[in-house]
XYZ file of C-alpha atoms in Angstrom:
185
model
C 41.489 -154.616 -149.980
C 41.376 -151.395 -148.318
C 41.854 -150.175 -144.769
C 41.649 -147.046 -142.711
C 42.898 -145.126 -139.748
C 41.072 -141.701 -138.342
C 42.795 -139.289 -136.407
C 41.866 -135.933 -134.819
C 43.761 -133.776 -132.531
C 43.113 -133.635 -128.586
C 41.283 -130.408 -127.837
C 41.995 -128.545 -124.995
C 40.226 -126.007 -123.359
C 42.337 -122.375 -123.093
C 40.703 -120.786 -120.059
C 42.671 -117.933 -120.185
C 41.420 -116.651 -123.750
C 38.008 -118.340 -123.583
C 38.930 -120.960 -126.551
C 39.919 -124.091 -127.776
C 43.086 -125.367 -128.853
C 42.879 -125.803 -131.713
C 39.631 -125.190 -133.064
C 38.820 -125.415 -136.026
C 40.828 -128.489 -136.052
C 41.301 -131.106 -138.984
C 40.115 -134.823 -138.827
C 42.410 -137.195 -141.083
C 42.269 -140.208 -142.914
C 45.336 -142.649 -144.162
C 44.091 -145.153 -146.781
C 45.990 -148.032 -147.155
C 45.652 -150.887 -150.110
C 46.225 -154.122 -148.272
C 45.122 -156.224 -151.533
C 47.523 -157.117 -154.000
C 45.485 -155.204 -156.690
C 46.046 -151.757 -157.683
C 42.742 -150.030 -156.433
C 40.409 -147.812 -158.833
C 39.808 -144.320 -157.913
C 39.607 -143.963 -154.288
C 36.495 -141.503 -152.553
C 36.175 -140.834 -148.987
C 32.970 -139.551 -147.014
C 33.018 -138.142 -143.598
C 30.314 -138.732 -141.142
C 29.877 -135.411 -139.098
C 27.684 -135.653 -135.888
C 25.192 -132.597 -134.901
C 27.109 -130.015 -133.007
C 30.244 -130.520 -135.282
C 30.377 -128.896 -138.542
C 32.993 -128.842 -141.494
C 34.784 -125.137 -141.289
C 36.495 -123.409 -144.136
C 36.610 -124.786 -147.591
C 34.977 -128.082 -146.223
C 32.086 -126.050 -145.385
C 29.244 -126.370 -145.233
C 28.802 -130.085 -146.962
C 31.911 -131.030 -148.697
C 31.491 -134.318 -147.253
C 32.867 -136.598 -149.815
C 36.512 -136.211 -151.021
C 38.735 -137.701 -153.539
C 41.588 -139.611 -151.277
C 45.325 -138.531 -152.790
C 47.119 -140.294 -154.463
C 43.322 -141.620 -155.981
C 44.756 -144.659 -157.528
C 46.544 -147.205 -154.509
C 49.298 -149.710 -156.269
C 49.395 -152.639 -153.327
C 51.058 -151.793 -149.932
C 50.610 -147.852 -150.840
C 48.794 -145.508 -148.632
C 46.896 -142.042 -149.242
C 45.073 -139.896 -146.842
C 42.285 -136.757 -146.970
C 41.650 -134.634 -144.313
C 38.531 -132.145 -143.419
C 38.461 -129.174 -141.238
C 35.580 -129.149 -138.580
C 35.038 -126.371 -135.845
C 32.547 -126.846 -132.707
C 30.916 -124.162 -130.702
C 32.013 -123.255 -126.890
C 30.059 -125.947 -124.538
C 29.754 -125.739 -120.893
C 29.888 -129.246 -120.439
C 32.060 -131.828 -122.234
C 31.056 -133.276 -125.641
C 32.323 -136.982 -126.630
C 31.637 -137.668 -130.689
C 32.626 -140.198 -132.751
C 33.129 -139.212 -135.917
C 33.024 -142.040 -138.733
C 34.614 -141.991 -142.500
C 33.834 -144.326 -145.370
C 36.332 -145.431 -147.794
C 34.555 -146.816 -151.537
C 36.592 -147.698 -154.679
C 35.050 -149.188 -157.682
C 36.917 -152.381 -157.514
C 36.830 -153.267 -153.993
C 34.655 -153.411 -150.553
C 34.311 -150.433 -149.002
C 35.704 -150.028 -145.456
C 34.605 -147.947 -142.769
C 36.877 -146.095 -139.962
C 36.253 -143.646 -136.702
C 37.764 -141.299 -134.350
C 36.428 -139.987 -130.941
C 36.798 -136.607 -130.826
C 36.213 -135.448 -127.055
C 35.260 -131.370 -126.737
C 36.035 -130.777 -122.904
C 33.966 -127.848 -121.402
C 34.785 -124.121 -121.350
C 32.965 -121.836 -118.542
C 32.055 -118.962 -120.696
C 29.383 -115.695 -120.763
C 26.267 -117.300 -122.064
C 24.182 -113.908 -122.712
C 20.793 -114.601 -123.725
C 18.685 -111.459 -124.296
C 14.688 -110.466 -124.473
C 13.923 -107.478 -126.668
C 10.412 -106.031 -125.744
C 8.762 -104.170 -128.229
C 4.788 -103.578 -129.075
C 3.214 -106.590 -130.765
C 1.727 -104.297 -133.437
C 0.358 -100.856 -133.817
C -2.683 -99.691 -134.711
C -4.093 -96.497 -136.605
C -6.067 -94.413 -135.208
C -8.379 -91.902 -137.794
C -9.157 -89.724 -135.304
C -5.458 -88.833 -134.508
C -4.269 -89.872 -137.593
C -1.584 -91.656 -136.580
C -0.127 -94.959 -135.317
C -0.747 -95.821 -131.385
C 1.551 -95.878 -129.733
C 3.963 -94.049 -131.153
C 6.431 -92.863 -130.270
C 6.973 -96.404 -128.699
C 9.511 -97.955 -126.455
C 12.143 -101.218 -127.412
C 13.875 -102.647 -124.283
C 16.481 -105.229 -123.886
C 16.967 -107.214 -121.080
C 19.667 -109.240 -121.248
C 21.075 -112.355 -118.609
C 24.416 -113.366 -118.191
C 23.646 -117.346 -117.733
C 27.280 -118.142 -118.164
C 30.055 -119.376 -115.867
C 32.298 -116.638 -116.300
C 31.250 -112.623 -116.310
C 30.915 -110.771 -119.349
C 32.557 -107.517 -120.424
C 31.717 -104.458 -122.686
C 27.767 -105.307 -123.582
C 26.598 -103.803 -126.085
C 23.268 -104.503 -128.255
C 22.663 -102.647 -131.667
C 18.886 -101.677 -133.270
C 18.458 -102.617 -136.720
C 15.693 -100.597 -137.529
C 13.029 -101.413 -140.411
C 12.165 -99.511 -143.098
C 10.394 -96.446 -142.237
C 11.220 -96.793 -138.936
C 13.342 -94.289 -137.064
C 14.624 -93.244 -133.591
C 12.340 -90.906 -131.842
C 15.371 -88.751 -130.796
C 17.242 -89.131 -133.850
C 20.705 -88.282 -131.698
C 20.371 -91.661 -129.575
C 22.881 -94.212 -130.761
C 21.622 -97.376 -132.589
């Protein structure tokens, strides 16, 4: 007879440095055979809700994980643990993220553990590039119109807090190059 307990770190918003504490943070689980049976190999699977995601060596779908010790004599308790990292939100984020516990020789047992992401005013930049839909040739000038031709960026700060030090970078395609090859990418 198995049983579980999920745990997970409060998260806390650092204002100052525009992150969380901590982040990526680990979610655990402590097995614990309640039967009087030693238990086969034990497996654990972790539930991850959209918006979380498993960070490191977990990622990106190590989901299921051998629980250590793997074998549970009665009354003896193991535990796995994944690493999962969530992006800044401007408004606070309540999961619940759920692990399942199987062995061979015995039901398997389910277990959760909210896991509350509190909000973090941040620069939100979300930019527009302009650039010609497609050229065309012309045979008479045997060339591409337009060309030279312009690429703007317009970019909006929707963010709570101001951003610093903007800077946006032109991949260029093949073929492709600056007008003025001095300009800066």
């Amino acid at each position: 007879v198995l049983s579980c307990t999920a745990t997970a770190p409060d998260i806390k918003a650092d204002r100052v440095n525009q992150r969380y504490v901590p982040m990526p943070f680990d979610v655990t689980v402590t097995v614990v055979n309640e039967g009087g049976k030693k238990s086969d190999s034990v497996f654990a699977r972790i539930v991850v809700p959209a918006d979380l995601k498993l960070y490191g060596p977990d990622a990106p779908d190590r989901n299921s994980k051998r629980v250590l010790p793997s074998i549970l004599n009665p009354g003896q308790q193991g535990g796995v643990s994944w690493t999962l990292w969530h992006p800044i939100t401007l408004t606070a984020k309540e999961y619940m993220v759920g692990i399942w516990i199987r062995t061979s020789n015995a039901d398997s047992t389910y277990c959760e553990v909210k896991v509350i992401v509190p909000p973090l005013e941040a620069p939100v930049l979300s930019p527009t590039c302009y650039v010609p839909d497609s050229l065309h040739f012309d045979e008479t000038a045997d060339s591409y119109i337009p060309n030279p031709f312009d690429v703007r960026l317009t970019c909006v700060n929707k963010g709570g807090l101001p951003a610093s030090n903007v800077t946006a970078f032109v991949y260029l395609p093949a073929n492709v190059v600056l007008n003025n090859p001095a300009d800066p990418l």
